[in-house]
């Protein structure tokens, strides 16, 4: 099944009943799939909105009314949505945002790239907030993480982003959909219309600085819990590795291909793949740095995740970088050459 | 086992369909597969290509640095991709419209006049299926029955006529390569007219 459609199917299976979006390559198959599938499920709503900004605010509205809601776009469209995402974070509204990154900045191109790492992991919009960022690296993970994204969004009442690119969106792989968990959320905030109970309201505008400060700290405490509890990563061949490649998403797939080649040639190279980009699996990377001190960060950008690697390692080890921004996707053989160079350099460090 | 194939040609020749159907068939055979279409701002008549990886364990990278097989449907793609094929690999060439021949001497070349064969059968659109018949005879990645079933699944075709046409086209390609292989010749087989 094609990556973009996997996300759509997983979302519907896990109870997403509201989707709003505006077309942009390379994620168009997702709204296409939603347009077809939403009308086949009870209570499903699909809206092709007039703009990206409208779409994210529709999602916020549906979320406030208690629906599992999702929107998707690609880099420039995600920039437009930031105001809405910030607002959802402030109002503590759950929701899932899919970003199928393209080469940038500006309109860029439609090829696979990873230049939106900073935007995704540092909040993206204005204000003191975070979004959980999940980075799938296979068709199967697109399915699993989409389902998890809705659960995390409900559990912490915040927007969750799925960060992938055109390669993940276009590639087809066999997928098995897991059984979705029953939805668990605290219904207290949901706006369902005036009944006999107390009136409720949701707002992001808090004029009293003390109240605003308290709200900011409340969000910060929530983010602290997430940073403690929700990190995920994959470690591949890291036990006796002399060099660790750190990469996520599409880049990690290429790295894995390169590492398998090098393994056959007798080089001990491992892969550390963050699955949650925020919270970044810093502790897990630190643990690995106790066994090996040679790191190569590989990204389809000019170097963004490398900052989190530096923060996690606190100056320990040698950290080098290989980046291919703008939509150029190197082959595993090309990357294997780069890794092999770095691998042999390390021996010189020790002499 | 890990086998990678690149299909390339003009948009509209069914290049992506060839890859998609191979990937689906291999999945039905129980292999791990990835299908990666090259994604550009392509138009009909522009170039298209896709990469299919078939393996019996998890496929690390869906990108092919050195594909084992290359299926070329037009001349520009021959020049673009011929150097990528792994030494000892195979190259399937649409000899109906490609006049040039690969400069590589370390790969097996199979010249398949797939358009002519398809035209002869009264269904020129099935040229890609003819090619798939030849491809699967050589590579044996998917059995013919499983492949044809996958093709029907993907096409979603309820028309028996189309399914039958594809079946016949596939068989023609399959038989042609069988003949090539039995006669022990590979390159410069000439075209069937």
Coordinates of C-alpha atoms in Angstrom, one line a residue:
Chain A
X1 CA 0.0 0.0 0.0
X2 CA 1.2 3.5 -0.8
X3 CA 2.6 5.5 2.2
X4 CA 0.2 8.4 2.0
X5 CA -2.8 6.0 1.8
X6 CA -1.4 4.0 4.7
X7 CA -1.7 7.1 6.9
X8 CA -5.3 7.7 5.8
X9 CA -6.3 4.1 6.4
X10 CA -4.6 4.0 9.8
X11 CA -6.2 7.3 10.8
X12 CA -9.7 6.1 9.9
X13 CA -9.2 2.7 11.7
X14 CA -8.2 4.5 14.8
X15 CA -11.3 6.6 14.8
X16 CA -10.4 9.8 13.0
X17 CA -13.7 11.2 11.7
X18 CA -12.6 14.6 10.6
X19 CA -10.1 15.5 8.0
X20 CA -9.5 18.9 6.4
X21 CA -6.7 19.7 4.0
X22 CA -5.6 21.7 1.0
X23 CA -3.8 20.0 -1.9
X24 CA 0.0 20.0 -2.2
X25 CA 2.5 17.5 -3.6
X26 CA 3.8 15.1 -2.4
X27 CA 1.0 14.3 0.0
X28 CA -2.0 14.5 -2.4
X29 CA -2.8 10.8 -2.2
X30 CA -3.7 11.3 1.5
X31 CA -6.6 13.8 1.0
X32 CA -7.6 11.8 -2.1
X33 CA -7.9 8.7 0.1
X34 CA -9.7 10.6 2.8
X35 CA -12.2 12.1 0.3
X36 CA -13.1 8.6 -0.8
X37 CA -13.0 6.8 2.6
X38 CA -14.5 9.4 4.9
X39 CA -17.9 9.2 3.3
X40 CA -17.9 5.4 3.8
X41 CA -17.6 5.5 7.5
X42 CA -20.3 6.7 9.9
X43 CA -19.9 10.3 10.9
X44 CA -16.9 10.8 8.7
X45 CA -16.2 14.3 7.4
X46 CA -13.9 15.3 4.7
X47 CA -13.4 19.0 3.7
X48 CA -11.1 20.3 1.1
X49 CA -10.6 23.7 2.6
X50 CA -10.0 27.0 0.9
X51 CA -6.5 27.2 2.4
X52 CA -4.1 25.5 4.7
X53 CA -4.8 28.0 7.4
X54 CA -8.5 27.2 7.2
X55 CA -7.8 23.5 7.4
X56 CA -5.9 23.7 10.6
X57 CA -8.5 25.8 12.3
X58 CA -11.2 23.5 11.1
X59 CA -9.3 20.7 12.8
X60 CA -9.0 22.8 16.0
X61 CA -12.8 23.3 15.9
X62 CA -13.5 19.6 15.3
X63 CA -11.1 18.7 18.1
X64 CA -12.8 21.1 20.5
X65 CA -16.1 19.4 19.7
X66 CA -14.6 16.1 20.6
X67 CA -13.7 14.5 17.3
X68 CA -10.5 12.8 16.4
X69 CA -9.2 15.2 13.7
X70 CA -6.3 15.3 11.2
X71 CA -4.8 17.6 8.6
X72 CA -1.9 17.1 6.3
X73 CA 0.3 19.2 4.1
X74 CA 3.9 19.6 2.9
X75 CA 6.5 22.1 4.0
X76 CA 5.2 25.5 2.7
X77 CA 1.7 24.5 3.7
X78 CA 2.8 23.5 7.2
X79 CA 4.4 26.9 7.6
X80 CA 1.0 28.4 7.0
X81 CA -0.6 26.1 9.6
X82 CA 1.8 27.2 12.4
X83 CA -0.5 29.8 13.8
X84 CA -3.2 27.2 14.2
X85 CA -0.8 24.6 15.7
X86 CA 0.4 27.2 18.2
X87 CA -3.2 28.0 19.0
X88 CA -4.1 24.3 19.5
X89 CA -1.1 23.9 21.8
X90 CA -2.2 26.9 23.9
X91 CA -5.8 25.6 24.0
X92 CA -4.6 22.0 24.7
X93 CA -6.5 20.5 21.8
X94 CA -5.5 17.1 20.5
X95 CA -5.0 16.7 16.7
X96 CA -2.7 15.1 14.2
X97 CA -0.7 17.0 11.6
X98 CA 1.1 15.2 8.8
X99 CA 4.0 16.9 7.2
X100 CA 5.4 15.2 4.0
X101 CA 8.5 17.4 3.8
X102 CA 9.9 18.7 0.5
X103 CA 13.1 20.5 -0.5
X104 CA 13.1 24.0 0.7
X105 CA 13.2 26.8 1.9
X106 CA 10.4 28.7 0.1
X107 CA 8.4 26.7 -2.3
X108 CA 11.5 24.6 -2.9
X109 CA 10.7 21.4 -4.8
X110 CA 8.8 18.2 -4.3
X111 CA 11.7 15.8 -3.7
X112 CA 12.4 14.1 -0.4
X113 CA 14.2 16.3 2.1
X114 CA 14.4 16.8 5.9
X115 CA 14.8 20.6 6.2
X116 CA 11.8 21.0 8.5
X117 CA 13.4 19.4 11.5
X118 CA 13.9 22.6 13.4
X119 CA 10.4 23.8 12.6
X120 CA 8.8 20.6 13.8
X121 CA 10.9 20.0 16.9
X122 CA 11.2 23.5 18.2
X123 CA 7.5 24.2 18.2
X124 CA 7.3 25.9 14.8
X125 CA 4.8 28.6 15.6
X126 CA 5.1 31.3 18.2
X127 CA 5.1 30.9 22.0
X128 CA 6.4 28.4 24.6
X129 CA 5.2 25.1 23.3
X130 CA 6.2 21.8 21.9
X131 CA 4.6 19.2 19.6
X132 CA 5.4 15.5 19.8
X133 CA 7.1 14.6 16.5
X134 CA 7.1 11.1 15.1
X135 CA 9.4 10.1 12.2
X136 CA 8.3 6.9 10.5
X137 CA 10.9 5.0 8.3
X138 CA 8.7 2.3 6.7
X139 CA 5.2 1.7 5.5
X140 CA 4.5 -0.4 8.6
X141 CA 5.7 2.4 10.9
X142 CA 3.5 4.9 9.0
X143 CA 0.5 2.7 10.0
X144 CA 1.6 2.2 13.6
X145 CA 2.8 5.7 14.3
X146 CA -0.4 7.3 12.8
X147 CA -2.4 5.2 15.3
X148 CA -0.1 6.1 18.1
X149 CA -0.2 9.8 17.2
X150 CA -3.9 9.9 17.9
X151 CA -3.5 8.2 21.2
X152 CA -0.7 10.5 22.2
X153 CA -2.6 13.5 21.2
X154 CA -5.6 12.5 23.3
X155 CA -3.4 11.4 26.3
X156 CA -1.5 14.7 26.5
X157 CA -4.2 16.9 24.8
X158 CA -1.8 18.5 22.3
X159 CA -1.1 18.5 18.6
X160 CA 1.1 15.6 17.4
X161 CA 3.1 15.8 14.1
X162 CA 4.0 13.0 11.8
X163 CA 7.2 14.1 9.9
X164 CA 8.1 12.2 6.7
X165 CA 8.8 13.1 3.1
X166 CA 7.8 12.3 -0.5
X167 CA 9.7 9.1 -0.5
X168 CA 7.8 7.7 2.5
X169 CA 4.6 9.1 1.0
X170 CA 5.1 7.6 -2.5
X171 CA 6.7 4.3 -1.6
X172 CA 4.6 1.1 -1.4
X173 CA 5.3 -1.6 1.1
X174 CA 3.2 -4.3 2.6
X175 CA 1.5 -3.2 5.8
X176 CA -0.4 -5.0 8.6
X177 CA -2.7 -2.7 10.5
X178 CA -2.7 -3.3 14.2
X179 CA -5.9 -3.4 16.3
X180 CA -6.6 0.2 17.4
X181 CA -6.8 0.8 21.1
X182 CA -10.2 2.1 22.4
X183 CA -10.1 5.9 22.6
X184 CA -9.3 7.2 26.0
X185 CA -9.6 10.8 26.7
X186 CA -10.9 13.2 29.4
X187 CA -14.1 14.5 28.0
X188 CA -14.3 17.4 30.4
X189 CA -13.0 20.0 28.0
X190 CA -15.2 19.1 25.0
X191 CA -17.7 21.7 23.8
X192 CA -20.9 19.8 23.0
X193 CA -23.4 22.6 23.3
X194 CA -25.2 24.0 26.3
X195 CA -26.7 21.4 28.5
X196 CA -27.7 21.4 32.1
X197 CA -24.1 21.4 33.3
X198 CA -21.6 24.1 33.9
X199 CA -20.6 26.2 30.9
X200 CA -17.2 25.4 29.4
X201 CA -14.9 27.4 27.3
X202 CA -11.6 26.9 25.4
X203 CA -9.3 29.9 24.9
X204 CA -5.8 30.7 24.1
X205 CA -6.0 34.4 25.0
X206 CA -5.1 34.9 28.7
X207 CA -4.5 38.6 29.4
X208 CA -3.5 38.4 33.0
X209 CA 0.3 37.8 33.0
X210 CA 0.2 35.7 36.2
X211 CA -2.5 33.4 34.8
X212 CA -0.6 33.2 31.6
X213 CA 2.6 32.4 33.4
X214 CA 0.8 29.6 35.3
X215 CA -0.6 28.3 32.0
X216 CA 2.9 28.3 30.5
X217 CA 4.3 26.3 33.5
X218 CA 1.4 23.9 33.2
X219 CA 2.3 23.2 29.6
X220 CA 6.0 23.0 30.5
X221 CA 5.3 20.4 33.2
X222 CA 3.3 18.3 30.6
X223 CA 6.2 18.5 28.2
X224 CA 8.6 17.4 30.9
X225 CA 6.5 14.3 31.5
X226 CA 6.5 13.5 27.8
X227 CA 10.3 14.0 27.6
X228 CA 10.7 11.5 30.4
X229 CA 8.2 8.9 29.2
X230 CA 7.7 9.0 25.4
X231 CA 11.1 8.8 23.7
X232 CA 11.4 6.1 21.1
X233 CA 14.3 4.9 19.0
X234 CA 15.7 2.0 17.1
X235 CA 19.2 0.7 17.6
X236 CA 20.6 -1.4 14.8
X237 CA 23.9 -3.3 15.2
X238 CA 25.0 -0.9 18.0
X239 CA 26.4 -3.4 20.5
X240 CA 29.9 -3.7 19.2
X241 CA 29.9 -0.8 16.7
X242 CA 33.0 1.3 16.2
X243 CA 30.9 4.0 14.5
X244 CA 27.3 5.0 15.0
X245 CA 25.4 6.6 12.2
X246 CA 22.5 8.7 13.4
X247 CA 19.7 9.3 11.0
X248 CA 15.9 9.3 10.9
X249 CA 13.1 8.6 8.4
X250 CA 14.2 8.2 4.8
X251 CA 17.8 8.9 5.6
X252 CA 17.8 6.1 8.1
X253 CA 16.6 3.6 5.4
X254 CA 19.5 4.6 3.2
X255 CA 21.9 4.4 6.1
X256 CA 20.7 0.9 6.9
X257 CA 21.3 -0.2 3.4
X258 CA 24.8 1.3 3.5
X259 CA 25.5 -0.3 6.9
X260 CA 24.5 -3.8 5.7
X261 CA 26.9 -3.4 2.8
X262 CA 29.7 -2.3 5.2
X263 CA 28.9 -5.1 7.6
X264 CA 29.6 -7.6 4.8
X265 CA 32.9 -5.9 4.3
X266 CA 33.7 -6.4 8.0
X267 CA 33.2 -2.8 9.3
X268 CA 31.4 -2.5 12.6
X269 CA 28.9 0.2 12.0
X270 CA 25.7 0.7 13.9
X271 CA 22.6 2.8 13.3
X272 CA 20.8 5.0 15.9
X273 CA 17.4 6.0 14.6
X274 CA 15.3 8.4 16.6
X275 CA 11.6 7.6 16.1
X276 CA 10.5 10.5 18.3
X277 CA 12.3 13.6 17.1
X278 CA 10.7 15.5 20.0
X279 CA 11.2 14.3 22.6
X280 CA 14.7 13.4 21.3
X281 CA 16.0 10.1 22.7
X282 CA 19.0 11.8 24.4
X283 CA 19.5 9.4 27.2
X284 CA 19.5 6.4 24.9
X285 CA 22.1 8.0 22.7
X286 CA 24.2 8.9 25.8
X287 CA 24.1 5.2 26.8
X288 CA 25.5 4.2 23.4
X289 CA 28.2 6.9 23.7
X290 CA 29.6 5.0 26.7
X291 CA 30.6 2.2 24.3
X292 CA 31.6 4.1 21.2
X293 CA 32.8 7.6 20.6
X294 CA 32.6 8.0 16.8
X295 CA 29.4 9.4 15.4
X296 CA 28.2 10.4 11.9
X297 CA 25.0 12.3 11.6
X298 CA 23.3 11.8 8.2
X299 CA 20.4 14.1 7.2
X300 CA 18.7 15.2 4.0
X301 CA 19.4 18.8 5.2
X302 CA 22.4 21.0 5.9
X303 CA 22.4 19.9 9.5
X304 CA 19.6 20.3 11.9
X305 CA 19.2 17.1 14.0
X306 CA 23.0 17.2 14.6
X307 CA 22.3 20.0 17.2
X308 CA 20.2 17.5 19.2
X309 CA 23.0 14.9 18.9
X310 CA 25.5 17.5 20.2
X311 CA 23.2 18.4 23.1
X312 CA 22.7 14.7 23.9
X313 CA 26.4 13.9 23.9
X314 CA 27.5 17.1 25.8
X315 CA 30.8 17.3 24.0
X316 CA 31.7 13.7 24.2
X317 CA 32.9 11.8 21.2
X318 CA 33.6 12.8 17.6
X319 CA 30.6 14.0 15.7
X320 CA 30.7 14.4 12.0
X321 CA 28.1 15.3 9.5
X322 CA 27.0 14.3 6.0
X323 CA 24.1 16.2 4.5
X324 CA 22.3 16.1 1.2
X325 CA 19.7 18.9 1.2
X326 CA 17.3 20.0 -1.6
X327 CA 15.8 16.7 -2.6
X328 CA 19.0 14.8 -3.5
X329 CA 18.7 11.3 -2.2
X330 CA 22.1 9.5 -2.2
X331 CA 22.3 5.8 -2.9
X332 CA 23.4 3.4 -0.1
X333 CA 26.7 2.9 -2.0
X334 CA 27.4 6.6 -2.0
X335 CA 26.7 6.8 1.7
X336 CA 28.8 3.7 2.4
X337 CA 31.8 5.4 0.9
X338 CA 31.2 8.4 3.3
X339 CA 30.8 6.1 6.3
X340 CA 33.9 4.1 5.4
X341 CA 36.0 7.3 5.2
X342 CA 34.8 8.4 8.6
X343 CA 35.4 4.9 10.0
X344 CA 39.1 4.8 8.9
X345 CA 39.6 8.4 10.2
X346 CA 38.7 7.2 13.6
X347 CA 41.7 4.9 13.7
X348 CA 43.9 7.9 13.2
X349 CA 42.3 9.7 16.1
X350 CA 43.4 6.8 18.3
X351 CA 47.0 6.8 17.1
Chain B
X1 CA 18.4 -13.0 -1.3
X2 CA 17.9 -9.4 -2.3
X3 CA 17.0 -8.4 -5.9
X4 CA 16.6 -4.9 -7.1
X5 CA 15.1 -3.8 -10.4
X6 CA 14.7 -0.4 -12.0
X7 CA 12.0 0.1 -14.6
X8 CA 12.3 3.2 -16.8
X9 CA 10.8 4.8 -19.9
X10 CA 8.3 7.4 -21.0
X11 CA 5.3 8.3 -18.9
X12 CA 2.3 6.5 -20.4
X13 CA 4.2 3.3 -21.3
X14 CA 3.1 1.7 -18.1
X15 CA 6.5 1.8 -16.5
X16 CA 5.1 2.4 -13.0
X17 CA 2.5 -0.3 -13.6
X18 CA 5.3 -2.8 -14.4
X19 CA 7.0 -2.1 -11.1
X20 CA 3.8 -2.0 -9.1
X21 CA 2.6 -5.3 -10.5
X22 CA 5.9 -6.9 -9.9
X23 CA 6.0 -5.7 -6.3
X24 CA 2.4 -6.9 -5.7
X25 CA 3.2 -10.2 -7.2
X26 CA 6.3 -10.7 -5.1
X27 CA 4.4 -9.7 -2.0
X28 CA 1.8 -12.4 -2.8
X29 CA 4.7 -14.9 -3.2
X30 CA 5.6 -14.1 0.4
X31 CA 8.7 -11.9 -0.2
X32 CA 9.5 -8.6 1.5
X33 CA 9.1 -5.9 -1.1
X34 CA 9.4 -2.1 -1.6
X35 CA 8.2 -0.2 -4.6
X36 CA 9.6 3.3 -5.0
X37 CA 8.3 5.4 -7.9
X38 CA 10.6 8.3 -8.9
X39 CA 8.6 11.3 -8.1
X40 CA 9.0 14.5 -10.1
X41 CA 6.8 17.1 -11.7
X42 CA 6.3 14.6 -14.5
X43 CA 3.9 14.9 -17.4
X44 CA 2.7 12.3 -19.9
X45 CA 5.5 11.8 -22.4
X46 CA 8.0 12.8 -19.8
X47 CA 10.3 10.3 -18.2
X48 CA 9.2 7.9 -15.5
X49 CA 11.1 5.3 -13.5
X50 CA 10.6 3.1 -10.4
X51 CA 12.6 0.8 -8.3
X52 CA 11.4 -2.5 -6.9
X53 CA 13.3 -4.4 -4.2
X54 CA 12.4 -8.0 -3.5
X55 CA 14.0 -9.9 -0.7
X56 CA 13.6 -12.6 1.9
X57 CA 14.5 -10.4 4.8
X58 CA 13.7 -6.8 5.8
X59 CA 14.7 -4.5 2.9
X60 CA 17.1 -1.9 4.3
X61 CA 17.1 0.6 1.5
X62 CA 14.4 0.9 -1.2
X63 CA 16.9 2.7 -3.4
X64 CA 19.0 0.7 -5.8
X65 CA 22.6 1.7 -6.1
X66 CA 23.4 -1.2 -8.4
X67 CA 20.2 -2.9 -9.6
X68 CA 20.4 -6.5 -10.6
X69 CA 17.9 -6.0 -13.4
X70 CA 17.1 -3.0 -15.6
X71 CA 14.1 -2.7 -17.8
X72 CA 14.4 0.0 -20.4
X73 CA 11.4 1.2 -22.4
X74 CA 12.9 4.3 -24.2
X75 CA 16.3 5.6 -25.5
X76 CA 16.9 8.4 -23.0
X77 CA 16.4 6.0 -20.1
X78 CA 19.0 3.6 -21.6
X79 CA 21.7 6.4 -21.4
X80 CA 20.5 7.4 -17.9
X81 CA 20.5 4.0 -16.2
X82 CA 22.8 1.6 -18.1
X83 CA 25.8 2.4 -16.0
X84 CA 23.9 1.6 -12.8
X85 CA 23.3 -2.1 -13.5
X86 CA 25.4 -4.4 -11.4
X87 CA 28.1 -6.3 -13.3
X88 CA 26.6 -9.6 -14.4
X89 CA 23.1 -8.2 -14.2
X90 CA 20.5 -8.3 -16.9
X91 CA 19.2 -5.5 -19.1
X92 CA 15.8 -5.8 -20.9
X93 CA 15.5 -3.5 -23.8
X94 CA 12.4 -2.4 -25.7
X95 CA 13.9 -3.0 -29.1
X96 CA 10.8 -1.8 -30.9
X97 CA 11.8 1.8 -30.4
X98 CA 15.3 1.8 -29.0
X99 CA 17.9 1.8 -31.8
X100 CA 20.9 2.3 -29.6
X101 CA 22.5 -0.6 -27.8
X102 CA 24.1 -0.6 -24.4
X103 CA 27.8 0.1 -24.2
X104 CA 28.2 -2.3 -21.3
X105 CA 29.8 -5.6 -22.1
X106 CA 29.4 -7.1 -18.6
X107 CA 25.6 -7.4 -18.5
X108 CA 23.3 -9.7 -20.4
X109 CA 21.1 -7.9 -22.8
X110 CA 17.7 -9.1 -23.8
X111 CA 16.1 -7.4 -26.8
X112 CA 12.4 -7.6 -26.6
X113 CA 10.3 -6.0 -29.5
X114 CA 7.5 -5.7 -27.1
X115 CA 5.5 -3.0 -28.9
X116 CA 5.5 -5.0 -32.2
X117 CA 4.4 -8.2 -30.4
X118 CA 1.6 -6.3 -28.6
X119 CA 0.5 -4.6 -31.8
X120 CA 0.4 -8.0 -33.6
X121 CA -1.9 -9.2 -30.9
X122 CA -4.1 -6.2 -31.6
X123 CA -3.4 -4.5 -28.2
X124 CA -0.4 -2.2 -28.4
X125 CA -1.1 -0.9 -24.9
X126 CA -0.1 -4.3 -23.5
X127 CA 3.6 -3.8 -24.6
X128 CA 4.6 -3.5 -21.0
X129 CA 2.9 -6.8 -20.1
X130 CA 4.8 -8.5 -23.0
X131 CA 8.0 -7.1 -21.4
X132 CA 6.9 -8.4 -18.0
X133 CA 6.4 -11.9 -19.5
X134 CA 10.0 -11.9 -20.7
X135 CA 11.3 -10.4 -17.5
X136 CA 9.6 -12.9 -15.3
X137 CA 10.7 -15.8 -17.5
X138 CA 14.3 -14.8 -16.9
X139 CA 14.1 -13.7 -13.3
X140 CA 11.5 -16.1 -11.9
X141 CA 10.7 -13.7 -9.1
X142 CA 7.0 -14.4 -9.4
X143 CA 5.2 -17.3 -11.0
X144 CA 3.1 -16.4 -14.0
X145 CA -0.2 -17.3 -12.4
X146 CA 0.5 -15.2 -9.3
X147 CA 1.7 -12.3 -11.4
X148 CA -1.4 -12.3 -13.6
X149 CA -3.6 -12.4 -10.6
X150 CA -1.8 -9.5 -9.1
X151 CA -2.1 -7.6 -12.4
X152 CA -5.9 -8.1 -12.3
X153 CA -6.1 -7.0 -8.7
X154 CA -4.2 -3.8 -9.4
X155 CA -6.1 -3.0 -12.6
X156 CA -9.3 -3.6 -10.7
X157 CA -10.6 -4.7 -14.1
X158 CA -14.0 -6.3 -14.3
X159 CA -13.7 -6.7 -18.0
X160 CA -12.7 -10.2 -18.9
X161 CA -11.5 -8.9 -22.3
X162 CA -8.7 -6.8 -20.8
X163 CA -7.6 -9.6 -18.4
X164 CA -7.5 -12.0 -21.4
X165 CA -5.5 -9.6 -23.5
X166 CA -3.0 -9.2 -20.7
X167 CA -2.8 -12.9 -20.2
X168 CA -2.0 -13.4 -23.9
X169 CA 0.5 -10.5 -24.0
X170 CA 2.3 -12.0 -20.9
X171 CA 2.4 -15.4 -22.5
X172 CA 3.9 -14.0 -25.7
X173 CA 6.7 -12.3 -23.8
X174 CA 7.3 -15.4 -21.7
X175 CA 7.5 -17.7 -24.7
X176 CA 9.8 -15.3 -26.6
X177 CA 12.4 -15.3 -23.8
X178 CA 12.0 -19.1 -23.3
X179 CA 13.0 -19.4 -27.0
X180 CA 15.9 -17.0 -26.5
X181 CA 17.1 -19.0 -23.5
X182 CA 16.8 -22.4 -25.1
X183 CA 18.7 -21.3 -28.2
X184 CA 21.4 -20.0 -25.9
X185 CA 21.7 -16.6 -27.4
X186 CA 21.2 -13.3 -25.7
X187 CA 22.3 -10.2 -27.5
X188 CA 21.5 -9.1 -31.0
X189 CA 18.7 -11.5 -31.6
X190 CA 17.1 -9.3 -34.1
X191 CA 13.5 -8.3 -34.1
X192 CA 10.5 -10.4 -35.0
X193 CA 8.6 -9.0 -37.9

